[in-house]
PDB file of C-alpha atoms and ligand atoms in Angstrom:
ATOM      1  CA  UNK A  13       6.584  -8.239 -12.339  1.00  0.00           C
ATOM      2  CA  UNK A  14       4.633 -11.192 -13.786  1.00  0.00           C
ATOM      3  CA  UNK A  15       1.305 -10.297 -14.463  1.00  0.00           C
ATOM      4  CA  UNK A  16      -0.676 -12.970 -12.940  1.00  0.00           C
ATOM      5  CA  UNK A  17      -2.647 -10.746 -11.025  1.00  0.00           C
ATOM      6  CA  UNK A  18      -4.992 -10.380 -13.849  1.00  0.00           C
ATOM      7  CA  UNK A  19      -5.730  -7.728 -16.492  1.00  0.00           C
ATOM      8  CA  UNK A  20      -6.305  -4.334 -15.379  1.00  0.00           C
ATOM      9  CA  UNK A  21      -8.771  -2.211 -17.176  1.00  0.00           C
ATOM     10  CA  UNK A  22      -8.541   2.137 -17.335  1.00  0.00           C
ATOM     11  CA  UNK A  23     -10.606   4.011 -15.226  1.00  0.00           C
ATOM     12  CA  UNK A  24     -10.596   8.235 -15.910  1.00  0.00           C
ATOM     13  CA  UNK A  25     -10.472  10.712 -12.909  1.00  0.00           C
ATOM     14  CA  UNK A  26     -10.261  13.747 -14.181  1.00  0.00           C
ATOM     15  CA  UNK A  27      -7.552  14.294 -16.654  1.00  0.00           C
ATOM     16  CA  UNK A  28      -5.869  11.473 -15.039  1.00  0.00           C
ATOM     17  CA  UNK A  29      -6.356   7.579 -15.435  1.00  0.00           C
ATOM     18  CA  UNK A  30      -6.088   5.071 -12.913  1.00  0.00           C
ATOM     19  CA  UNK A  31      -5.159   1.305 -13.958  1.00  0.00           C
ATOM     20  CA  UNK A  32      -6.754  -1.101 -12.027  1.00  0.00           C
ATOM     21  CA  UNK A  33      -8.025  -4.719 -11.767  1.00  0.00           C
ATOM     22  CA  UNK A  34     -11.167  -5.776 -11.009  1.00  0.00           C
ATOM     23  CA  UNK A  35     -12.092  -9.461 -10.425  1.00  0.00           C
ATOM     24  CA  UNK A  36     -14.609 -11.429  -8.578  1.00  0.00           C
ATOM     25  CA  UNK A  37     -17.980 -10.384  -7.192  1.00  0.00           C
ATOM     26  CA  UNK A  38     -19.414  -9.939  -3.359  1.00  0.00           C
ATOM     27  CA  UNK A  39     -18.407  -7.603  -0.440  1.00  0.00           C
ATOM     28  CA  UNK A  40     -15.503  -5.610  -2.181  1.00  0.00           C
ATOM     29  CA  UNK A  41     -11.686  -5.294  -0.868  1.00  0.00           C
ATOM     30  CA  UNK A  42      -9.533  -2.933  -2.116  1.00  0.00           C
ATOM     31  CA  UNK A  43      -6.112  -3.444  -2.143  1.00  0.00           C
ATOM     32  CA  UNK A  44      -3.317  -0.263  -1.806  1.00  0.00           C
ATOM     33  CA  UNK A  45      -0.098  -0.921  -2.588  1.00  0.00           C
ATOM     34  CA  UNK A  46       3.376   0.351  -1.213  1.00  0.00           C
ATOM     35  CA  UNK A  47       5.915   2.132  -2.419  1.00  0.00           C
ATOM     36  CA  UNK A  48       7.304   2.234  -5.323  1.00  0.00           C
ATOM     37  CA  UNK A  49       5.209  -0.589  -6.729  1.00  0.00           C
ATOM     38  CA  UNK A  50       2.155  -1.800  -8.417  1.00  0.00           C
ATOM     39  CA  UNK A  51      -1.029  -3.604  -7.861  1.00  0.00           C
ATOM     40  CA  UNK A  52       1.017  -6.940  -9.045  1.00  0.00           C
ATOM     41  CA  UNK A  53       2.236  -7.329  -5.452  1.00  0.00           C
ATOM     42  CA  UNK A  54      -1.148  -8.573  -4.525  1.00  0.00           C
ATOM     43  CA  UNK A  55      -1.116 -11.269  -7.063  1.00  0.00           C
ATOM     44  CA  UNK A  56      -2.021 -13.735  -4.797  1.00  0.00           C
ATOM     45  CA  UNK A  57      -4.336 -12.450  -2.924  1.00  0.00           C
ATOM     46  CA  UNK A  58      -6.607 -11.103  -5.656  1.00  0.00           C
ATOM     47  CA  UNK A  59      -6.458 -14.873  -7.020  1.00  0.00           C
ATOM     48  CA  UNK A  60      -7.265 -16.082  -3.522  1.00  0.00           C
ATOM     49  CA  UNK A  61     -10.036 -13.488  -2.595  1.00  0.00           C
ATOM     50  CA  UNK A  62     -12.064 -12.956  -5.685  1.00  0.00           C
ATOM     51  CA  UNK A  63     -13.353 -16.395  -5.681  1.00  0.00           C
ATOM     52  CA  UNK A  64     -15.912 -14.969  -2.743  1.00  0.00           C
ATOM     53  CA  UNK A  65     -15.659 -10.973  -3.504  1.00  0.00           C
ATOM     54  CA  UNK A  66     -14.631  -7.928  -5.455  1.00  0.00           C
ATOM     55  CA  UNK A  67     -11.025  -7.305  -5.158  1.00  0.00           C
ATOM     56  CA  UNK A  68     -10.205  -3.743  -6.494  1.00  0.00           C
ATOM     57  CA  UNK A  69      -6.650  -3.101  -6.899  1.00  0.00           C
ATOM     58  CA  UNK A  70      -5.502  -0.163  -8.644  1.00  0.00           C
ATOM     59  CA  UNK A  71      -2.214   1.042  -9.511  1.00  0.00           C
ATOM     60  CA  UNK A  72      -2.085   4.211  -7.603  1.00  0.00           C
ATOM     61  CA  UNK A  73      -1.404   7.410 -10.169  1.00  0.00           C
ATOM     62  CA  UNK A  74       1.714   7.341 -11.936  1.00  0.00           C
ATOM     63  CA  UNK A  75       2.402   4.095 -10.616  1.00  0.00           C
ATOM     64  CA  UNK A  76       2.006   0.781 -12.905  1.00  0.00           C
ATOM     65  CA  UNK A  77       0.145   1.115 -15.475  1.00  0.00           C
ATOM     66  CA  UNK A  78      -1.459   4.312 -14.789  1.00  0.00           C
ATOM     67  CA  UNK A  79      -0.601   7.140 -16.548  1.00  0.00           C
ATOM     68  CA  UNK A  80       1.772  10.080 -15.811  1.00  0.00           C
ATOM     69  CA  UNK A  81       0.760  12.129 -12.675  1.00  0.00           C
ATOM     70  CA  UNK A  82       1.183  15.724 -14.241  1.00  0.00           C
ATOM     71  CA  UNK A  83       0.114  17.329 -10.675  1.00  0.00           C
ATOM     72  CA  UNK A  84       3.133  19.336  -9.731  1.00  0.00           C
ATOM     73  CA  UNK A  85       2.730  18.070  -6.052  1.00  0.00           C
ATOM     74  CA  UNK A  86       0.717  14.997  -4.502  1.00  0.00           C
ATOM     75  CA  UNK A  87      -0.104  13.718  -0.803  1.00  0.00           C
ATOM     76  CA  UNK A  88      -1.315  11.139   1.046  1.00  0.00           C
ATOM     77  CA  UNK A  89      -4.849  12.883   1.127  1.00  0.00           C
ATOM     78  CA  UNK A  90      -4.516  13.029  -2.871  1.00  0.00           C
ATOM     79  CA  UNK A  91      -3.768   9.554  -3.532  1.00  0.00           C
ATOM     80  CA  UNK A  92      -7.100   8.444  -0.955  1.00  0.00           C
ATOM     81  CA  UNK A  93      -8.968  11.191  -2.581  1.00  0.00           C
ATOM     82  CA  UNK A  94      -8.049   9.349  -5.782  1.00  0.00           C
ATOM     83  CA  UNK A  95      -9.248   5.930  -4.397  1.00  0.00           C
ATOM     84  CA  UNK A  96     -12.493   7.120  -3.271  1.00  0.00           C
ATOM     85  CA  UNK A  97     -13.461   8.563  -6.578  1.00  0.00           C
ATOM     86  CA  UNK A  98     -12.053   5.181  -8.153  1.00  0.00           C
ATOM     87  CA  UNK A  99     -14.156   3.433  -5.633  1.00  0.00           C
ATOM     88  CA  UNK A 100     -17.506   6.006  -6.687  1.00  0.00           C
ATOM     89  CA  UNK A 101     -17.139   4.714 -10.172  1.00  0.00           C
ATOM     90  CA  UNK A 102     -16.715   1.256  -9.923  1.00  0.00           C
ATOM     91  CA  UNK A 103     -18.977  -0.145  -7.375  1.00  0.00           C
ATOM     92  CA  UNK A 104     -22.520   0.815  -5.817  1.00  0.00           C
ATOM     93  CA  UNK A 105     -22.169   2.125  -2.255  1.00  0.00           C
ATOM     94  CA  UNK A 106     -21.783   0.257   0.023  1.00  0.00           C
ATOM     95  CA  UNK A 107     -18.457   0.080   2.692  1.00  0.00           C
ATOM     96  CA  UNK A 108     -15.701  -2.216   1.828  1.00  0.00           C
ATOM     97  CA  UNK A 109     -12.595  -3.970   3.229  1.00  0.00           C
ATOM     98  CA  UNK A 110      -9.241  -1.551   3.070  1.00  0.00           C
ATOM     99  CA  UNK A 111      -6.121  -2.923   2.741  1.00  0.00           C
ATOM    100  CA  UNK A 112      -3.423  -1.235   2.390  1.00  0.00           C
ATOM    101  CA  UNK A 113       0.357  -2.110   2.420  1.00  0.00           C
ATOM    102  CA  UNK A 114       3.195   0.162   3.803  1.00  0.00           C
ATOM    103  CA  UNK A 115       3.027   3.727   1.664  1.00  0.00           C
ATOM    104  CA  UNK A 116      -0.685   1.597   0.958  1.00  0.00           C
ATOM    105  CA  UNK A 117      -1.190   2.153   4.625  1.00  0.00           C
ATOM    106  CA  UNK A 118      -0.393   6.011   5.239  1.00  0.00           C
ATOM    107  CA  UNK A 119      -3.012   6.739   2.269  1.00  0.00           C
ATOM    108  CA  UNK A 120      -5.250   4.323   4.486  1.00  0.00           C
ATOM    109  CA  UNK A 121      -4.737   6.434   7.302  1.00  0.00           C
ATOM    110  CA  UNK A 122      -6.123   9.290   5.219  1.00  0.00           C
ATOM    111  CA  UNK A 123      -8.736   7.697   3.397  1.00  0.00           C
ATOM    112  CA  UNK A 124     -10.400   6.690   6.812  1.00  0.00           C
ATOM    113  CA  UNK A 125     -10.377  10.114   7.881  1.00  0.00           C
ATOM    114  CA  UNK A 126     -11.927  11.529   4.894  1.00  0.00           C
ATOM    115  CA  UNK A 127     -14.146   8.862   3.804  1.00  0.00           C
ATOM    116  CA  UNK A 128     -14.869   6.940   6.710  1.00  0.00           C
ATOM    117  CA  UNK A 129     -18.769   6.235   5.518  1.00  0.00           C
ATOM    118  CA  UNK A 130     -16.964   3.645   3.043  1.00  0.00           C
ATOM    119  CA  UNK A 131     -15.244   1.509   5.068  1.00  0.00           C
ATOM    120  CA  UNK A 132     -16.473  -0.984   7.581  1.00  0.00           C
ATOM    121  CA  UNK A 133     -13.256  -3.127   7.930  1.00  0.00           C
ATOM    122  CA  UNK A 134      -9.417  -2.265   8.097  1.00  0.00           C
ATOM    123  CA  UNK A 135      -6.404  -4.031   7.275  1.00  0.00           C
ATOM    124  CA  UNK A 136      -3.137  -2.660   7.945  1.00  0.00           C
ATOM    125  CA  UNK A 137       0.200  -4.450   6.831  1.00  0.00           C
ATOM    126  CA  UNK A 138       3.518  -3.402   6.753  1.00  0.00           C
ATOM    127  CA  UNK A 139       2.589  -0.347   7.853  1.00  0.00           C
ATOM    128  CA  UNK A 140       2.986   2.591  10.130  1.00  0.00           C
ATOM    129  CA  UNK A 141       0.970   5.419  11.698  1.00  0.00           C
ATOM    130  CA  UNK A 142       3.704   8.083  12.770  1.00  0.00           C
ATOM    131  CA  UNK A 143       5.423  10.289  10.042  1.00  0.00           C
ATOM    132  CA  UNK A 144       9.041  11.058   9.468  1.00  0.00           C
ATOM    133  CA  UNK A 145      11.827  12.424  12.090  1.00  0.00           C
ATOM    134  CA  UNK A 146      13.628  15.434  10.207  1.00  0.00           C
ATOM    135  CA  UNK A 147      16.143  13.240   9.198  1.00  0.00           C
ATOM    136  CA  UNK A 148      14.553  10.442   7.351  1.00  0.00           C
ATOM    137  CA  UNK A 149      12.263  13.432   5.652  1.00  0.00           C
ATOM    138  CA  UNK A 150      15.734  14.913   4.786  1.00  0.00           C
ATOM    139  CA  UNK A 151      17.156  11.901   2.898  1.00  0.00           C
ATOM    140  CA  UNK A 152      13.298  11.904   0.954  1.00  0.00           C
ATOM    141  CA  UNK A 153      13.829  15.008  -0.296  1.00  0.00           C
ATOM    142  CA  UNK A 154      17.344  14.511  -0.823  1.00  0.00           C
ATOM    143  CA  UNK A 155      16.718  11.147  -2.591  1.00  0.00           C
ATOM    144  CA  UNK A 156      13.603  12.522  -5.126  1.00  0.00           C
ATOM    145  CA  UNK A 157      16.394  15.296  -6.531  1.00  0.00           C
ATOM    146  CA  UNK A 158      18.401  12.602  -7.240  1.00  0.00           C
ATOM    147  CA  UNK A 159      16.351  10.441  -8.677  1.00  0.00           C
ATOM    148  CA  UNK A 160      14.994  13.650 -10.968  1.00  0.00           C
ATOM    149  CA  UNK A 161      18.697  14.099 -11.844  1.00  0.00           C
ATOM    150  CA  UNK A 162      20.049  10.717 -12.510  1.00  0.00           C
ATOM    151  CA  UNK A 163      16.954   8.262 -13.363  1.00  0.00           C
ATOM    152  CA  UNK A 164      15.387   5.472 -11.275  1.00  0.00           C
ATOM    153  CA  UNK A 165      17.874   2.687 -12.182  1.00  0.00           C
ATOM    154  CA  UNK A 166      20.811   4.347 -11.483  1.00  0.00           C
ATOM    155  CA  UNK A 167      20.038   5.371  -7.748  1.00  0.00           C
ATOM    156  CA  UNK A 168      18.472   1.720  -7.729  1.00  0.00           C
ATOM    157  CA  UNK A 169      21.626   0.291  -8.953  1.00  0.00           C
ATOM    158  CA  UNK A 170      23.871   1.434  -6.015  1.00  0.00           C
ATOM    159  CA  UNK A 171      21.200   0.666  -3.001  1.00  0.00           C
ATOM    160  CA  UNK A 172      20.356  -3.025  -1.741  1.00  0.00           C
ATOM    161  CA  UNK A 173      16.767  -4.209  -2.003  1.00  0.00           C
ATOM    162  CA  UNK A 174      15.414  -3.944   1.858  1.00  0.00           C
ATOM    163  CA  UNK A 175      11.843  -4.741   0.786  1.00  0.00           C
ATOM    164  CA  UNK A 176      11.909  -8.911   0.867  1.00  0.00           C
ATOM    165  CA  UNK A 177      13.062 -11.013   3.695  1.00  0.00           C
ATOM    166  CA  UNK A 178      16.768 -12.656   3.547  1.00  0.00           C
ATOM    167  CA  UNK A 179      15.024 -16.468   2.432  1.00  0.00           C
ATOM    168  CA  UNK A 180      12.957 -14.498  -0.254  1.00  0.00           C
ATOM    169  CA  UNK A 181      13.791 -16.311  -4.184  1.00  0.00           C
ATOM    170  CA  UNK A 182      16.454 -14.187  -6.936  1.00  0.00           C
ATOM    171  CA  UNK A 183      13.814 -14.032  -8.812  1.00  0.00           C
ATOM    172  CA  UNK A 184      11.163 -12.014  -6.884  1.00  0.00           C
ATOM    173  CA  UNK A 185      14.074  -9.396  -6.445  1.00  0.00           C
ATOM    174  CA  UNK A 186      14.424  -9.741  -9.815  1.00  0.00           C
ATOM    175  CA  UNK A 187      10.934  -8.995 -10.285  1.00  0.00           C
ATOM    176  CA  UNK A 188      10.880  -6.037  -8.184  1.00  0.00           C
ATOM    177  CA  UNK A 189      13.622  -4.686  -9.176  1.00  0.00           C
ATOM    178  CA  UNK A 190      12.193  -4.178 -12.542  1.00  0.00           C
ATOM    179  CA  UNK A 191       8.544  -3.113 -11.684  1.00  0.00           C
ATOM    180  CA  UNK A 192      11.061  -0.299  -9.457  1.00  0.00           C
ATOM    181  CA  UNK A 193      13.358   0.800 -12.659  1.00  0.00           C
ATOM    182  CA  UNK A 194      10.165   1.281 -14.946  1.00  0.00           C
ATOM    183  CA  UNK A 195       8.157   3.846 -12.623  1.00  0.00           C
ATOM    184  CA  UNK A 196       8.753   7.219 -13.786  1.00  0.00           C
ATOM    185  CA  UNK A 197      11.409   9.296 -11.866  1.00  0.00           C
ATOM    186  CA  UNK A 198       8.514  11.905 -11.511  1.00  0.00           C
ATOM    187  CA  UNK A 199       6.267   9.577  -9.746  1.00  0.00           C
ATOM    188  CA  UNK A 200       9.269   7.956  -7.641  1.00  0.00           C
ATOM    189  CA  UNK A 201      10.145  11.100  -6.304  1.00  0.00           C
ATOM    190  CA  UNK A 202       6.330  13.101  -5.753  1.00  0.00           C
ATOM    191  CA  UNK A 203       5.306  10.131  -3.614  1.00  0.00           C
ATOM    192  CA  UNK A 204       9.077  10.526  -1.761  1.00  0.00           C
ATOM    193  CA  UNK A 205       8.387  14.269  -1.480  1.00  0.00           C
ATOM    194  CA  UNK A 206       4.405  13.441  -0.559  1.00  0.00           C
ATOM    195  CA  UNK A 207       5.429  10.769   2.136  1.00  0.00           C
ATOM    196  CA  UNK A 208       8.057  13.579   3.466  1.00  0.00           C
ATOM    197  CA  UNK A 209       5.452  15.370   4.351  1.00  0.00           C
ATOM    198  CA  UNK A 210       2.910  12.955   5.891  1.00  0.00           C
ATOM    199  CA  UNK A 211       1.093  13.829   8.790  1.00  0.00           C
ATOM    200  CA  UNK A 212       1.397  12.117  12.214  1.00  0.00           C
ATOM    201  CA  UNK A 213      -1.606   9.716  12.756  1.00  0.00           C
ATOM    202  CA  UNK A 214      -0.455   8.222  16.121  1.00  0.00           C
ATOM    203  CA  UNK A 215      -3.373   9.752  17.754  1.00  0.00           C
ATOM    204  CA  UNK A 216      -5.917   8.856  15.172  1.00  0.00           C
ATOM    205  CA  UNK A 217      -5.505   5.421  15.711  1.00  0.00           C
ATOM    206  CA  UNK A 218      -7.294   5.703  19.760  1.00  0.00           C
ATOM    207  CA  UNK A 219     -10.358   7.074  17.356  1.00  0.00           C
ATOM    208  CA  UNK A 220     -10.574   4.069  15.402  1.00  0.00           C
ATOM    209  CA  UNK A 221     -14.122   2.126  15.716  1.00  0.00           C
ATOM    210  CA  UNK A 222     -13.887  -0.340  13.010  1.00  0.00           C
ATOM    211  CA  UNK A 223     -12.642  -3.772  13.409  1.00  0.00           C
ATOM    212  CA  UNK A 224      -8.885  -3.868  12.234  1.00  0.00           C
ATOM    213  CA  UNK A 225      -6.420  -6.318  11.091  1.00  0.00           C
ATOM    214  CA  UNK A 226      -2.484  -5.465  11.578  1.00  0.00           C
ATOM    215  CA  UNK A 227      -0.074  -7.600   9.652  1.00  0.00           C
ATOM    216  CA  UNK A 228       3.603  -7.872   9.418  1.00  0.00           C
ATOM    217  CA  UNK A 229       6.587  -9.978   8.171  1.00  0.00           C
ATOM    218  CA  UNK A 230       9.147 -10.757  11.007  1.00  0.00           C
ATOM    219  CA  UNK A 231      12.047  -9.620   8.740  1.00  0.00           C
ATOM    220  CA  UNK A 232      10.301  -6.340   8.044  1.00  0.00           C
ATOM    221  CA  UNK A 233      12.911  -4.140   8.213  1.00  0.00           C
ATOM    222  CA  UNK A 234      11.349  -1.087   6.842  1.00  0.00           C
ATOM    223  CA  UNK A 235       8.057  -1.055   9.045  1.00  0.00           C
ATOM    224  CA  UNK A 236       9.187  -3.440  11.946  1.00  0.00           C
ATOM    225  CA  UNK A 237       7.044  -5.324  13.986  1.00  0.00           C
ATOM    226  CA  UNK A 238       7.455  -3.964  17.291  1.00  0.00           C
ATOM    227  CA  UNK A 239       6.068  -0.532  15.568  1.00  0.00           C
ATOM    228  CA  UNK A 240       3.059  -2.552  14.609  1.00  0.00           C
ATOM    229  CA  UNK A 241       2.420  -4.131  17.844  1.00  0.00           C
ATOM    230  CA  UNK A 242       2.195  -0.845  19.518  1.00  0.00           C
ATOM    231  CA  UNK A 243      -0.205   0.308  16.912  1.00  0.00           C
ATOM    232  CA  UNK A 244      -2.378  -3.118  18.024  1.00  0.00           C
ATOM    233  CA  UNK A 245      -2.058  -1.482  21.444  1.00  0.00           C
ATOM    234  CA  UNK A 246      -3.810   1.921  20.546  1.00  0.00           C
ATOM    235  CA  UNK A 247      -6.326   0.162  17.821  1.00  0.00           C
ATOM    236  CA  UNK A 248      -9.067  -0.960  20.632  1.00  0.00           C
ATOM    237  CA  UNK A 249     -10.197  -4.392  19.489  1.00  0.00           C
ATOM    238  CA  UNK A 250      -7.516  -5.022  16.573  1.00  0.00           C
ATOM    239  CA  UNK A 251      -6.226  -7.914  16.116  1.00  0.00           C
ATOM    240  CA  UNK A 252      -1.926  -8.291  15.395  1.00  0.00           C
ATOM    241  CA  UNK A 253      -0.476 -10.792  13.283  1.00  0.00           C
ATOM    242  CA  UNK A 254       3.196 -11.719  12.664  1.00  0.00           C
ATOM    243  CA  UNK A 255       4.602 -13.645   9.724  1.00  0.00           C
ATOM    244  CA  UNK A 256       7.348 -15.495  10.118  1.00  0.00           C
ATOM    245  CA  UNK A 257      10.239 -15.188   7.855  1.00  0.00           C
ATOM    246  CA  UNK A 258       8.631 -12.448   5.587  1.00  0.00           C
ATOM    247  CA  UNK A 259       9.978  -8.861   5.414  1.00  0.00           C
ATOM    248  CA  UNK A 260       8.391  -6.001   3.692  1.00  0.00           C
ATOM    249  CA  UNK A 261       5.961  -7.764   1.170  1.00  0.00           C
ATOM    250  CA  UNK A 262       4.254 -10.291   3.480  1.00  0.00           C
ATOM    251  CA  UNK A 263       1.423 -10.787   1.364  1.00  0.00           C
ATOM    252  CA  UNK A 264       3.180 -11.377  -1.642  1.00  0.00           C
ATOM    253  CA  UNK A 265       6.522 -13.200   0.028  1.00  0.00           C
ATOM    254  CA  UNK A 266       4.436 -15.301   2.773  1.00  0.00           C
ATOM    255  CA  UNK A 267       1.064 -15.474   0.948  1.00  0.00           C
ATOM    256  CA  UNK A 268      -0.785 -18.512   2.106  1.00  0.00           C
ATOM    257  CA  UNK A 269       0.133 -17.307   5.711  1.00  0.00           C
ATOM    258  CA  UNK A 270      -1.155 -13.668   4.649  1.00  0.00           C
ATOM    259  CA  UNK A 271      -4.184 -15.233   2.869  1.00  0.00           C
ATOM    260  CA  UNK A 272      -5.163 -17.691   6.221  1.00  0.00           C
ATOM    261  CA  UNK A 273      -4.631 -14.849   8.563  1.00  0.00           C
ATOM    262  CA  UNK A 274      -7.165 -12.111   6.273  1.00  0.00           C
ATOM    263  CA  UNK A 275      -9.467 -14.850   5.755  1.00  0.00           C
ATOM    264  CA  UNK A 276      -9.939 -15.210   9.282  1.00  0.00           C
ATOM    265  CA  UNK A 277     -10.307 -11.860   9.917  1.00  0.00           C
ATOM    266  CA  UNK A 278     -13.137 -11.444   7.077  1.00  0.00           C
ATOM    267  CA  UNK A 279     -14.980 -14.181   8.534  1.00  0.00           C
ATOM    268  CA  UNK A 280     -14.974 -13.108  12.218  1.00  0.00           C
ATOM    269  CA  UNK A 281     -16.618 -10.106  11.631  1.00  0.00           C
TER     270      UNK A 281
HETATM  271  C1  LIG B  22       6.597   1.455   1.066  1.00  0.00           C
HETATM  272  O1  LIG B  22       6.816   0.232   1.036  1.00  0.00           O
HETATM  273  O2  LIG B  22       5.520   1.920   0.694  1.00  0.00           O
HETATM  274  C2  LIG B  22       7.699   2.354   1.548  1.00  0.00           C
HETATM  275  O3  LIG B  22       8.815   1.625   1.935  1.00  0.00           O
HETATM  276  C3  LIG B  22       7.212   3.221   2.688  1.00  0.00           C
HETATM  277  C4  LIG B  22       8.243   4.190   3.161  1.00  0.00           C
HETATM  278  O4  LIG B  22       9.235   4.440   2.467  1.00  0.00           O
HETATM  279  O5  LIG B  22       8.036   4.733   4.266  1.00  0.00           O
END
């Protein structure tokens, strides 16, 4: 994907390293991508939001620019785990704005519950609380041997691109489409085989006390809206906003809409 989202710069954890940009100053927002992307997706609104604060957004392990995973296994709780360690080395304490998109989202759920003393706002977009039914964790697993077997471009090759909205340009397929074909297989299929096993947080959501933001493209296919409305129903106080005409990727296929709505949100609280 075109790199206008700013140079990252290498952060160790561990043996591992964790690409990530950081621009701006002020209150900081991280931003958690989806699934299988990069931090590139929020091009627009790290442009946008680090004229008036820190905008963190990595590429989560294994993903981007970060180099290979070589856990055998990862989860949800791994990936937040990551982040918060990330977070510990990068800015003084102090609670911050999560946002996380989609696969973003589930390692939201888990960050929250594991390191709630560092966040004081939540946005949600794209996004879902529940886990898989047997089946849809059956195709995961069946979909990461593949992918082991017979590379990421091949299995990409044969499916159509559900992540965008039907109006979205060739060339931001294009775009995603590559980002896609150059994540290792490993990586593509751990975080299949981690979301596969993804707990349900449908009942964590009635614990919530922070004020929260849900987001999501009309076209959204993949997390639909009607999911994220009845998350706004069980998220006391959150607010619910639908894009029109985006699908998966609101914030990077509707992003002055997705920019207006988060500004608003910032600024209310
Ligand atoms: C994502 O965008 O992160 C994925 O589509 C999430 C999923 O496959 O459930």
């Amino acid at each position: 994907m075109a790199d206008s989202a700013a140079p990252t710069q290498t952060i160790q954890l561990g043996k591992r390293k964790l690409a990530v940009s950081v621009q701006g100053r002020g209150p900081t927002l991280l931003l958690v991508h989806g699934f299988p992307l990069d931090h590139t997706i929020w091009r627009h609104q790290i442009q946008h939001f680090s004229k008036s604060m820190q905008v963190i957004a990595p590429d989560l392990s294994g993903f981007g620019k970060s180099g290979v995973d070589s856990r055998a296994t990862v989860s949800m709780e791994d990936y937040a785990d990551d982040l918060s360690e990330l977070i510990d080395q990068l800015t003084p304490p102090g609670p911050l704005t999560f946002c996380g998109l989609s696969m973003g989202g589930y390692i939201g759920w888990q960050f929250l519950k594991r390191h709630r003393p560092k966040v004081d706002r939540l946005v949600m977009t794209n996004t879902r609380s529940g886990n898989d039914d047997e089946r849809t964790a059956r195709g995961r697993r069946l979909a990461a041997g593949q992918i082991l077997k017979h590379g990421v471009s091949e299995i990409l090759s044969h499916m159509p691109l559900k992540l965008v909205g039907s109006s979205a340009p060739p060339e931001l397929v294009r775009e995603l489409r590559d980002v896609i074909t150059n994540t290792p297989a490993e990586t593509v299929a751990a975080a299949q085989l981690a979301m596969a096993e993804r707990p349900d947080m449908s009942d964590f959501l009635e614990t919530l006390d922070l004020p929260t933001l849900l987001v999501c493209g009309s076209q959204d296919t993949i997390t639909p809206p009607e999911e994220m409305v009845e998350m706004g129903h069980r998220i006391e106080g959150s607010t619910y906003v639908e894009i029109a005409g985006a699908g998966h990727l609101t914030p990077l296929e509707s992003p002055s809409a997705f920019n207006q709505a988060l500004e608003q949100f910032l600024q209310i609280q």
